[in-house]
Amino acid sequence: MGCAVIGRDGGAPGFVGRRRELAQLVGAVRAAPAVVLVEGEAGAGKSALVGKALVESGTPGERVLTGRCHPVAAPTPYGPLLDALRRGRPVLAAAQLPPSAGALRAWLPDLADLLPEEDTAGAGGDERYRLTQGLLALLGALGEVVLLVEDAQWADRGTRELLLLLARDPHPGLSLVVTYRAEELPDGAPVLGAAYRCPPGVSGGPLRVGPLERAEVLELVRTALGSGSAGSVAGPVPGSGAGPGPGTASALAALLYDRSGGLPAAIVEDLALLQEDGHRADPVAALSGAEPPRGLREAVTERLAGLGGQARTVTEAVAVLDEPVSEELIAEVAALSAEQVSAGLVEALRAAVLDEPAPARYAFRRETARQVAYRRIPGPTRSALHRRAVEALRAREPQPLARIAAHTRALGDRNAWPQAAEAAAEQAVEQGDTAAAGSLLRELLAEADLTPERRGRAARALSGLAANAAYDAASTEVLADIIADPRLPVADRGEVRLTLGLRVAVQGGDRDGFALIEQAADELIAERPARAARALVALAMNERDGEGAAAWERMAKAAAALEGEPDEEVAAAYRATRLTFQAREGDPELWPELDRLPRDASSPELVRQTTRALFNVGDIAMETGHDRRAGRLLTESRALARQAAISYLECYSRIALLRLDGLAGRWQGLEERFEALGTEYPDVAMARVERAMLFGRLAASRGRLAVARAEFESAARYGERESQVTAAIRAAAGLGAVELLERGAEAAAVVLGPAVAILRQAGAWARGGELLPIAVEVARGVGDEGAARHLTEEAAEALGGADAPAAHAGLHQARGVLLEGTDPGGAIESFHRARDAWREIGRPYEAAKAEERLARALAERDPQTAAERLAAEATYNTLGAASDAARCQHVRRDLGLGRMASPGRRGYGEALSPRERQVAELVGQGVSNQDIAQALFLSPRTVEHHVASVLRKLGVGRKDVAEALTESEG
């Protein structure tokens, strides 16, 4: 879907989305005769779509005859058609008009000089008949034209009849485009007054323009932010360099969708409002308390004003009830009889004020429309409706406590509201609706005069909910506000601070959270030693800044605290952390322990700790090279997390499974899936860093080194803050490889030196499979053979007996790099082992890289075998690693190994050759010719030739190559 977006200067709009609808409309206009009936509610973007389609179809402006219908009591017969013809003077002047068109002279006096005299002697029938025949004859004489009739729901009967005649038998050059709002057609009749189907040989048909989906609103917002209209609204996110971050765009898009119901006109109005008011720092806060968009507000008000008394009372009751409700409940709250409610509902439904989202349940079509209606209700009337709603809902079984609490608060009953809210939150938790519970608890804690006991209970309850939720900045800010409240008891503050610290350190990826956890342990130790033990277990997870050495000491203190106050749930956390440590060290005794974890315990916390253990071990298993086992563990952790409503662990498991797909070579659609997950969880740091790692890896394989550098640098910034060392090590490995290619070994050593130091300090050798080969290669590149040899020997000693296949594969590859040039036989053997190890693990990209190094090592000794080993090129091509494949071709040429075996060259005609497709994909990604040449090991002149051929064959300009490629594949 899509819509127009305010331009950079606030002027001419651009256009976003609606690709399918746009293609259908453009195709119809280009294949006249055509009839397209474009249906959509007010603000859906019908006119913008038609305007864009007419431009795309190449229709000259003077050949678009536009007439508009208006909401007047007695519209002029044929008014929109006559208006359209008045605008067609240039076309009329060049046409040979038949005598019957003379009947229009009286109706179109401004065009009398172009119209023939009417043959009154031969004219038959009444004036209406002659007018109809004249209009049909004139349109038929104009040749290729588009007749556009807007807002046909307000058309007079004569216009509808004539449109029906035109639609049933359009002349060869006519494209008839009619826009209308179905909900405003008289008595729900068809727009042309009778059912219509396109006749044979006529293109087009009905085309519905619906509201935007949430993802499409996000696309619209990102386009607006990028173009400057909302970029000036949102401003840069601190630390991001420039431009709004994904969280800003996602939050703004979610709010715009909720305010507009997906109507583009309302979204554009809100964006324009933000631009005018200059809300750069926090557009979400600026819009959150704003009135609904003016256009939407006026449309709703107009419809409400046209309702009769009973319908108005019904809509007021529905506005107060604020959910889809039955006729019976409406009758109780509105104090009307069943017959009166039925009549009022019928009127409100026909007026498109209310909708029936579920059988026999009625609500406003959009939340913003409900808000407009609610604000129009006089205060005393509104209070009476809320009181009757409370009485009616209390009679239900079970009582909907959240709805009762909302009505109680709306009545301003400050004594009853806190008790009602607390009870409602408890019920919501029991029913698994943690979002509703959290919202109620946050509202409760905002009350200034809450009793200390109730404040403590609410704080602990919200803290418990936050422990299982995916990370979001809003909840974290609420927890920070709670611990700053001096009225909170010390132990309760410690509980909340522990949850906040865990969210910041674990879910937010910022080890500053461990300071909060350490403070929480001090606040808890006196009154709640078991909870202090939980804090100590969390502190043991930090392996940065030398803290890893104190891990087992903290675990021992936690065990001692648990002896004084046994706690099954904290003991489960202790066990999960111990299993995590075993996985880090590559302990082969780990796996049987996992089978003994409780999967179906009655305690939610026990299930949470089992899920945490499965995820942690699964994630580390992927680091150490147990990919198939990792897949099973992560799939189980995702299922358990979903079952137990532990959203952050479900999110983590999904991220890790996507990364596993990337390692397994399942690259197709992976970027889009990561983008979708990032949109779903905009504040989860792990989603951002794994996205950056993946995008950096893919960009490097395609030769987009500048993009790869930016992504790896982003991941490295996260790695600096994170309490686990793996992200920093992996980011450095990726960035070091890019530096080596672009700037040489000296620059790469600057990146890799600190990463090797981190690896050593944390003793993370079992997770160093990515870092070892590139670190050894760079050490040799700067002439430090001793450092390269020492690192290899040190890793070999540390990995002795470790169950870490990826680390051993990386070590084999590092040995091969170390022995290149000095011990060819040893290098060949090492690369051979690395290749076989990566294949056994199931990572085709790593296996291909090892095989490529093997081919180079074999080149002098056994050229034939070397040529066969360069079959890695085929793997690269399958994966889409264009630059790696091109490098293999380059190596073949340099070593004189000939071309890769193929069925034989052939001509491709107007289809893209494999090389042209590689070039086209890079062009579609916005890569310059110079960078394409670097990525594919081609001369700039050759790239220019390929680009010209691609543009010619696809028939598009450079900016449209990506879309053309997608269409050619679909």
PDB file of C-alpha atoms in Angstrom, residues 28-230:
ATOM      1  CA  ALA A  28      -5.360  -0.677 -17.303  1.00  0.00           C
ATOM      2  CA  VAL A  29      -4.808   2.892 -18.520  1.00  0.00           C
ATOM      3  CA  ARG A  30      -2.150   1.715 -20.959  1.00  0.00           C
ATOM      4  CA  ALA A  31      -4.505  -0.951 -22.341  1.00  0.00           C
ATOM      5  CA  ALA A  32      -7.540   1.179 -23.223  1.00  0.00           C
ATOM      6  CA  PRO A  33     -10.434   0.763 -23.425  1.00  0.00           C
ATOM      7  CA  ALA A  34     -10.402   0.497 -19.649  1.00  0.00           C
ATOM      8  CA  VAL A  35     -12.798   0.947 -16.754  1.00  0.00           C
ATOM      9  CA  VAL A  36     -11.408   1.146 -13.207  1.00  0.00           C
ATOM     10  CA  LEU A  37     -13.682   1.676 -10.203  1.00  0.00           C
ATOM     11  CA  VAL A  38     -11.432   2.853  -7.353  1.00  0.00           C
ATOM     12  CA  GLU A  39     -13.133   2.373  -3.992  1.00  0.00           C
ATOM     13  CA  GLY A  40     -11.840   3.580  -0.625  1.00  0.00           C
ATOM     14  CA  GLU A  41     -12.924   5.623   2.353  1.00  0.00           C
ATOM     15  CA  ALA A  42     -12.127   9.284   2.808  1.00  0.00           C
ATOM     16  CA  GLY A  43      -8.403   9.842   3.274  1.00  0.00           C
ATOM     17  CA  ALA A  44      -7.384   6.419   1.945  1.00  0.00           C
ATOM     18  CA  GLY A  45      -5.317   7.976  -0.842  1.00  0.00           C
ATOM     19  CA  LYS A  46      -7.458   7.266  -3.909  1.00  0.00           C
ATOM     20  CA  SER A  47      -6.680  10.549  -5.639  1.00  0.00           C
ATOM     21  CA  ALA A  48      -2.952  10.268  -4.896  1.00  0.00           C
ATOM     22  CA  LEU A  49      -2.930   6.766  -6.352  1.00  0.00           C
ATOM     23  CA  VAL A  50      -4.762   7.825  -9.512  1.00  0.00           C
ATOM     24  CA  GLY A  51      -2.500  10.852  -9.950  1.00  0.00           C
ATOM     25  CA  LYS A  52       0.614   8.723  -9.594  1.00  0.00           C
ATOM     26  CA  ALA A  53      -0.774   6.138 -12.042  1.00  0.00           C
ATOM     27  CA  LEU A  54      -1.514   8.763 -14.672  1.00  0.00           C
ATOM     28  CA  VAL A  55       2.055  10.056 -14.425  1.00  0.00           C
ATOM     29  CA  GLU A  56       3.493   6.525 -14.562  1.00  0.00           C
ATOM     30  CA  SER A  57       1.341   5.626 -17.557  1.00  0.00           C
ATOM     31  CA  GLY A  58       2.711   8.593 -19.476  1.00  0.00           C
ATOM     32  CA  THR A  59      -0.742  10.104 -20.080  1.00  0.00           C
ATOM     33  CA  PRO A  60      -0.416  13.762 -21.181  1.00  0.00           C
ATOM     34  CA  GLY A  61      -2.098  16.143 -18.746  1.00  0.00           C
ATOM     35  CA  GLU A  62      -4.364  17.669 -21.385  1.00  0.00           C
ATOM     36  CA  ARG A  63      -5.793  14.221 -22.119  1.00  0.00           C
ATOM     37  CA  VAL A  64      -7.018  13.755 -18.548  1.00  0.00           C
ATOM     38  CA  LEU A  65     -10.558  15.121 -18.241  1.00  0.00           C
ATOM     39  CA  THR A  66     -11.421  15.448 -14.562  1.00  0.00           C
ATOM     40  CA  GLY A  67     -14.832  16.049 -13.037  1.00  0.00           C
ATOM     41  CA  ARG A  68     -15.674  16.105  -9.354  1.00  0.00           C
ATOM     42  CA  CYS A  69     -18.933  15.375  -7.565  1.00  0.00           C
ATOM     43  CA  HIS A  70     -19.916  17.450  -4.539  1.00  0.00           C
ATOM     44  CA  PRO A  71     -22.043  16.756  -1.421  1.00  0.00           C
ATOM     45  CA  VAL A  72     -24.870  19.157  -2.315  1.00  0.00           C
ATOM     46  CA  ALA A  73     -28.570  18.544  -1.869  1.00  0.00           C
ATOM     47  CA  ALA A  74     -29.489  18.892  -5.563  1.00  0.00           C
ATOM     48  CA  PRO A  75     -26.475  18.258  -7.805  1.00  0.00           C
ATOM     49  CA  THR A  76     -26.552  19.569 -11.353  1.00  0.00           C
ATOM     50  CA  PRO A  77     -27.459  16.794 -13.810  1.00  0.00           C
ATOM     51  CA  TYR A  78     -24.315  15.501 -15.506  1.00  0.00           C
ATOM     52  CA  GLY A  79     -22.360  18.149 -13.567  1.00  0.00           C
ATOM     53  CA  PRO A  80     -19.042  16.286 -13.171  1.00  0.00           C
ATOM     54  CA  LEU A  81     -19.075  15.159 -16.805  1.00  0.00           C
ATOM     55  CA  LEU A  82     -19.746  18.652 -18.084  1.00  0.00           C
ATOM     56  CA  ASP A  83     -17.000  20.019 -15.812  1.00  0.00           C
ATOM     57  CA  ALA A  84     -14.590  17.446 -17.219  1.00  0.00           C
ATOM     58  CA  LEU A  85     -15.393  18.492 -20.786  1.00  0.00           C
ATOM     59  CA  ARG A  86     -14.929  22.176 -19.950  1.00  0.00           C
ATOM     60  CA  ARG A  87     -11.342  21.359 -19.013  1.00  0.00           C
ATOM     61  CA  GLY A  88     -10.797  19.609 -22.350  1.00  0.00           C
ATOM     62  CA  ARG A  89     -10.626  22.591 -24.722  1.00  0.00           C
ATOM     63  CA  PRO A  90      -7.165  21.658 -26.140  1.00  0.00           C
ATOM     64  CA  VAL A  91      -8.386  18.126 -26.944  1.00  0.00           C
ATOM     65  CA  LEU A  92     -11.730  19.330 -28.320  1.00  0.00           C
ATOM     66  CA  ALA A  93     -10.024  21.840 -30.583  1.00  0.00           C
ATOM     67  CA  ALA A  94      -8.151  19.063 -32.371  1.00  0.00           C
ATOM     68  CA  ALA A  95     -11.080  16.642 -32.664  1.00  0.00           C
ATOM     69  CA  GLN A  96     -13.579  16.068 -35.483  1.00  0.00           C
ATOM     70  CA  LEU A  97     -16.851  16.366 -33.576  1.00  0.00           C
ATOM     71  CA  PRO A  98     -20.038  14.711 -34.879  1.00  0.00           C
ATOM     72  CA  PRO A  99     -23.245  16.751 -35.339  1.00  0.00           C
ATOM     73  CA  SER A 100     -24.903  15.077 -32.312  1.00  0.00           C
ATOM     74  CA  ALA A 101     -22.321  16.790 -30.079  1.00  0.00           C
ATOM     75  CA  GLY A 102     -24.103  20.052 -30.921  1.00  0.00           C
ATOM     76  CA  ALA A 103     -26.734  19.145 -28.301  1.00  0.00           C
ATOM     77  CA  LEU A 104     -24.151  20.215 -25.694  1.00  0.00           C
ATOM     78  CA  ARG A 105     -23.900  23.837 -26.862  1.00  0.00           C
ATOM     79  CA  ALA A 106     -26.511  25.002 -24.380  1.00  0.00           C
ATOM     80  CA  TRP A 107     -24.832  23.094 -21.547  1.00  0.00           C
ATOM     81  CA  LEU A 108     -21.287  24.144 -22.442  1.00  0.00           C
ATOM     82  CA  PRO A 109     -21.539  27.766 -23.627  1.00  0.00           C
ATOM     83  CA  ASP A 110     -17.804  28.307 -23.005  1.00  0.00           C
ATOM     84  CA  LEU A 111     -17.089  25.702 -25.682  1.00  0.00           C
ATOM     85  CA  ALA A 112     -19.796  26.782 -28.127  1.00  0.00           C
ATOM     86  CA  ASP A 113     -17.157  27.948 -30.604  1.00  0.00           C
ATOM     87  CA  LEU A 114     -15.783  24.409 -30.816  1.00  0.00           C
ATOM     88  CA  LEU A 115     -19.077  22.516 -30.917  1.00  0.00           C
ATOM     89  CA  PRO A 116     -21.075  21.957 -34.135  1.00  0.00           C
ATOM     90  CA  GLU A 117     -24.528  23.373 -34.611  1.00  0.00           C
ATOM     91  CA  GLU A 118     -27.195  20.947 -33.470  1.00  0.00           C
ATOM     92  CA  ASP A 119     -29.231  19.431 -36.297  1.00  0.00           C
ATOM     93  CA  THR A 120     -32.621  20.237 -34.744  1.00  0.00           C
ATOM     94  CA  ALA A 121     -34.476  19.021 -37.799  1.00  0.00           C
ATOM     95  CA  GLY A 122     -33.118  15.507 -37.452  1.00  0.00           C
ATOM     96  CA  ALA A 123     -32.971  15.454 -33.697  1.00  0.00           C
ATOM     97  CA  GLY A 124     -35.332  13.050 -32.048  1.00  0.00           C
ATOM     98  CA  GLY A 125     -36.216  12.206 -28.454  1.00  0.00           C
ATOM     99  CA  ASP A 126     -36.369  14.483 -25.462  1.00  0.00           C
ATOM    100  CA  GLU A 127     -33.649  16.825 -24.308  1.00  0.00           C
ATOM    101  CA  ARG A 128     -32.201  14.303 -21.832  1.00  0.00           C
ATOM    102  CA  TYR A 129     -31.819  11.718 -24.585  1.00  0.00           C
ATOM    103  CA  ARG A 130     -30.111  14.213 -26.926  1.00  0.00           C
ATOM    104  CA  LEU A 131     -27.784  15.325 -24.131  1.00  0.00           C
ATOM    105  CA  THR A 132     -26.810  11.731 -23.374  1.00  0.00           C
ATOM    106  CA  GLN A 133     -26.179  10.948 -27.031  1.00  0.00           C
ATOM    107  CA  GLY A 134     -24.199  14.158 -27.447  1.00  0.00           C
ATOM    108  CA  LEU A 135     -21.946  13.339 -24.465  1.00  0.00           C
ATOM    109  CA  LEU A 136     -21.351   9.806 -25.713  1.00  0.00           C
ATOM    110  CA  ALA A 137     -20.608  11.019 -29.244  1.00  0.00           C
ATOM    111  CA  LEU A 138     -18.255  13.760 -28.078  1.00  0.00           C
ATOM    112  CA  LEU A 139     -16.251  11.422 -25.827  1.00  0.00           C
ATOM    113  CA  GLY A 140     -16.058   8.905 -28.650  1.00  0.00           C
ATOM    114  CA  ALA A 141     -14.580  11.537 -30.945  1.00  0.00           C
ATOM    115  CA  LEU A 142     -11.793  12.562 -28.592  1.00  0.00           C
ATOM    116  CA  GLY A 143      -9.620   9.495 -29.156  1.00  0.00           C
ATOM    117  CA  GLU A 144      -7.319   8.445 -26.351  1.00  0.00           C
ATOM    118  CA  VAL A 145      -8.448  10.235 -23.198  1.00  0.00           C
ATOM    119  CA  VAL A 146      -8.827   9.461 -19.514  1.00  0.00           C
ATOM    120  CA  LEU A 147     -12.156  10.463 -18.029  1.00  0.00           C
ATOM    121  CA  LEU A 148     -11.653  10.763 -14.282  1.00  0.00           C
ATOM    122  CA  VAL A 149     -14.741  11.203 -12.085  1.00  0.00           C
ATOM    123  CA  GLU A 150     -13.922  11.819  -8.408  1.00  0.00           C
ATOM    124  CA  ASP A 151     -16.220  11.169  -5.407  1.00  0.00           C
ATOM    125  CA  ALA A 152     -18.914   9.443  -7.421  1.00  0.00           C
ATOM    126  CA  GLN A 153     -20.831   8.594  -4.234  1.00  0.00           C
ATOM    127  CA  TRP A 154     -22.288  12.113  -4.556  1.00  0.00           C
ATOM    128  CA  ALA A 155     -23.084  11.828  -8.274  1.00  0.00           C
ATOM    129  CA  ASP A 156     -26.595  12.565  -9.536  1.00  0.00           C
ATOM    130  CA  ARG A 157     -28.651   9.811 -11.098  1.00  0.00           C
ATOM    131  CA  GLY A 158     -28.077  11.046 -14.651  1.00  0.00           C
ATOM    132  CA  THR A 159     -24.308  11.006 -14.201  1.00  0.00           C
ATOM    133  CA  ARG A 160     -24.436   7.457 -12.823  1.00  0.00           C
ATOM    134  CA  GLU A 161     -26.530   6.255 -15.734  1.00  0.00           C
ATOM    135  CA  LEU A 162     -24.235   7.819 -18.287  1.00  0.00           C
ATOM    136  CA  LEU A 163     -21.165   6.387 -16.540  1.00  0.00           C
ATOM    137  CA  LEU A 164     -22.827   2.962 -16.670  1.00  0.00           C
ATOM    138  CA  LEU A 165     -23.402   3.338 -20.425  1.00  0.00           C
ATOM    139  CA  LEU A 166     -19.789   4.388 -20.947  1.00  0.00           C
ATOM    140  CA  ALA A 167     -18.514   1.510 -18.799  1.00  0.00           C
ATOM    141  CA  ARG A 168     -20.558  -1.118 -20.622  1.00  0.00           C
ATOM    142  CA  ASP A 169     -19.468   0.005 -24.080  1.00  0.00           C
ATOM    143  CA  PRO A 170     -16.402   2.272 -23.880  1.00  0.00           C
ATOM    144  CA  HIS A 171     -14.980   3.544 -27.149  1.00  0.00           C
ATOM    145  CA  PRO A 172     -11.501   2.184 -28.026  1.00  0.00           C
ATOM    146  CA  GLY A 173      -9.413   5.058 -26.658  1.00  0.00           C
ATOM    147  CA  LEU A 174     -11.348   5.750 -23.443  1.00  0.00           C
ATOM    148  CA  SER A 175     -10.039   5.002 -19.952  1.00  0.00           C
ATOM    149  CA  LEU A 176     -12.818   5.615 -17.446  1.00  0.00           C
ATOM    150  CA  VAL A 177     -11.581   5.985 -13.853  1.00  0.00           C
ATOM    151  CA  VAL A 178     -14.159   6.488 -11.103  1.00  0.00           C
ATOM    152  CA  THR A 179     -13.280   7.050  -7.434  1.00  0.00           C
ATOM    153  CA  TYR A 180     -15.865   6.693  -4.691  1.00  0.00           C
ATOM    154  CA  ARG A 181     -16.555   5.894  -1.033  1.00  0.00           C
ATOM    155  CA  ALA A 182     -18.692   2.762  -0.780  1.00  0.00           C
ATOM    156  CA  GLU A 183     -19.916   3.545   2.731  1.00  0.00           C
ATOM    157  CA  GLU A 184     -21.516   6.812   1.527  1.00  0.00           C
ATOM    158  CA  LEU A 185     -23.398   5.461  -1.495  1.00  0.00           C
ATOM    159  CA  PRO A 186     -27.168   5.965  -1.201  1.00  0.00           C
ATOM    160  CA  ASP A 187     -28.705   2.853   0.410  1.00  0.00           C
ATOM    161  CA  GLY A 188     -25.519   0.931  -0.306  1.00  0.00           C
ATOM    162  CA  ALA A 189     -26.287   0.776  -4.045  1.00  0.00           C
ATOM    163  CA  PRO A 190     -23.513   0.063  -6.592  1.00  0.00           C
ATOM    164  CA  VAL A 191     -21.557   3.140  -7.614  1.00  0.00           C
ATOM    165  CA  LEU A 192     -22.887   2.983 -11.209  1.00  0.00           C
ATOM    166  CA  GLY A 193     -26.427   2.322 -10.045  1.00  0.00           C
ATOM    167  CA  ALA A 194     -26.338  -1.321 -11.163  1.00  0.00           C
ATOM    168  CA  ALA A 195     -23.996  -4.289 -10.847  1.00  0.00           C
ATOM    169  CA  TYR A 196     -21.084  -4.009 -13.244  1.00  0.00           C
ATOM    170  CA  ARG A 197     -18.522  -6.387 -14.721  1.00  0.00           C
ATOM    171  CA  CYS A 198     -15.884  -5.457 -17.277  1.00  0.00           C
ATOM    172  CA  PRO A 199     -17.032  -6.538 -20.773  1.00  0.00           C
ATOM    173  CA  PRO A 200     -14.706  -8.714 -22.873  1.00  0.00           C
ATOM    174  CA  GLY A 201     -11.839  -6.688 -24.304  1.00  0.00           C
ATOM    175  CA  VAL A 202     -12.058  -4.007 -21.584  1.00  0.00           C
ATOM    176  CA  SER A 203      -9.217  -3.880 -19.062  1.00  0.00           C
ATOM    177  CA  GLY A 204      -9.410  -2.771 -15.452  1.00  0.00           C
ATOM    178  CA  GLY A 205     -12.151  -3.654 -12.967  1.00  0.00           C
ATOM    179  CA  PRO A 206     -12.763  -2.838  -9.315  1.00  0.00           C
ATOM    180  CA  LEU A 207      -9.775  -1.640  -7.274  1.00  0.00           C
ATOM    181  CA  ARG A 208     -10.026  -1.246  -3.516  1.00  0.00           C
ATOM    182  CA  VAL A 209      -7.703   1.173  -1.739  1.00  0.00           C
ATOM    183  CA  GLY A 210      -7.649   0.187   1.927  1.00  0.00           C
ATOM    184  CA  PRO A 211      -5.856   1.645   4.930  1.00  0.00           C
ATOM    185  CA  LEU A 212      -2.140   1.079   5.288  1.00  0.00           C
ATOM    186  CA  GLU A 213      -0.823  -1.836   7.315  1.00  0.00           C
ATOM    187  CA  ARG A 214       1.504  -1.128  10.224  1.00  0.00           C
ATOM    188  CA  ALA A 215       4.572  -2.161   8.224  1.00  0.00           C
ATOM    189  CA  GLU A 216       3.531   0.190   5.420  1.00  0.00           C
ATOM    190  CA  VAL A 217       3.144   3.093   7.842  1.00  0.00           C
ATOM    191  CA  LEU A 218       6.680   2.370   9.010  1.00  0.00           C
ATOM    192  CA  GLU A 219       7.856   2.474   5.369  1.00  0.00           C
ATOM    193  CA  LEU A 220       6.060   5.780   4.934  1.00  0.00           C
ATOM    194  CA  VAL A 221       7.650   7.222   8.094  1.00  0.00           C
ATOM    195  CA  ARG A 222      11.113   6.063   7.072  1.00  0.00           C
ATOM    196  CA  THR A 223      10.626   7.682   3.673  1.00  0.00           C
ATOM    197  CA  ALA A 224       9.472  10.900   5.318  1.00  0.00           C
ATOM    198  CA  LEU A 225      12.347  10.851   7.802  1.00  0.00           C
ATOM    199  CA  GLY A 226      14.834  10.243   5.037  1.00  0.00           C
ATOM    200  CA  SER A 227      13.411  12.922   2.760  1.00  0.00           C
ATOM    201  CA  GLY A 228      13.654  15.613   5.372  1.00  0.00           C
ATOM    202  CA  SER A 229       9.990  16.200   6.107  1.00  0.00           C
ATOM    203  CA  ALA A 230      10.046  14.202   9.281  1.00  0.00           C
TER     204      ALA A 230
END
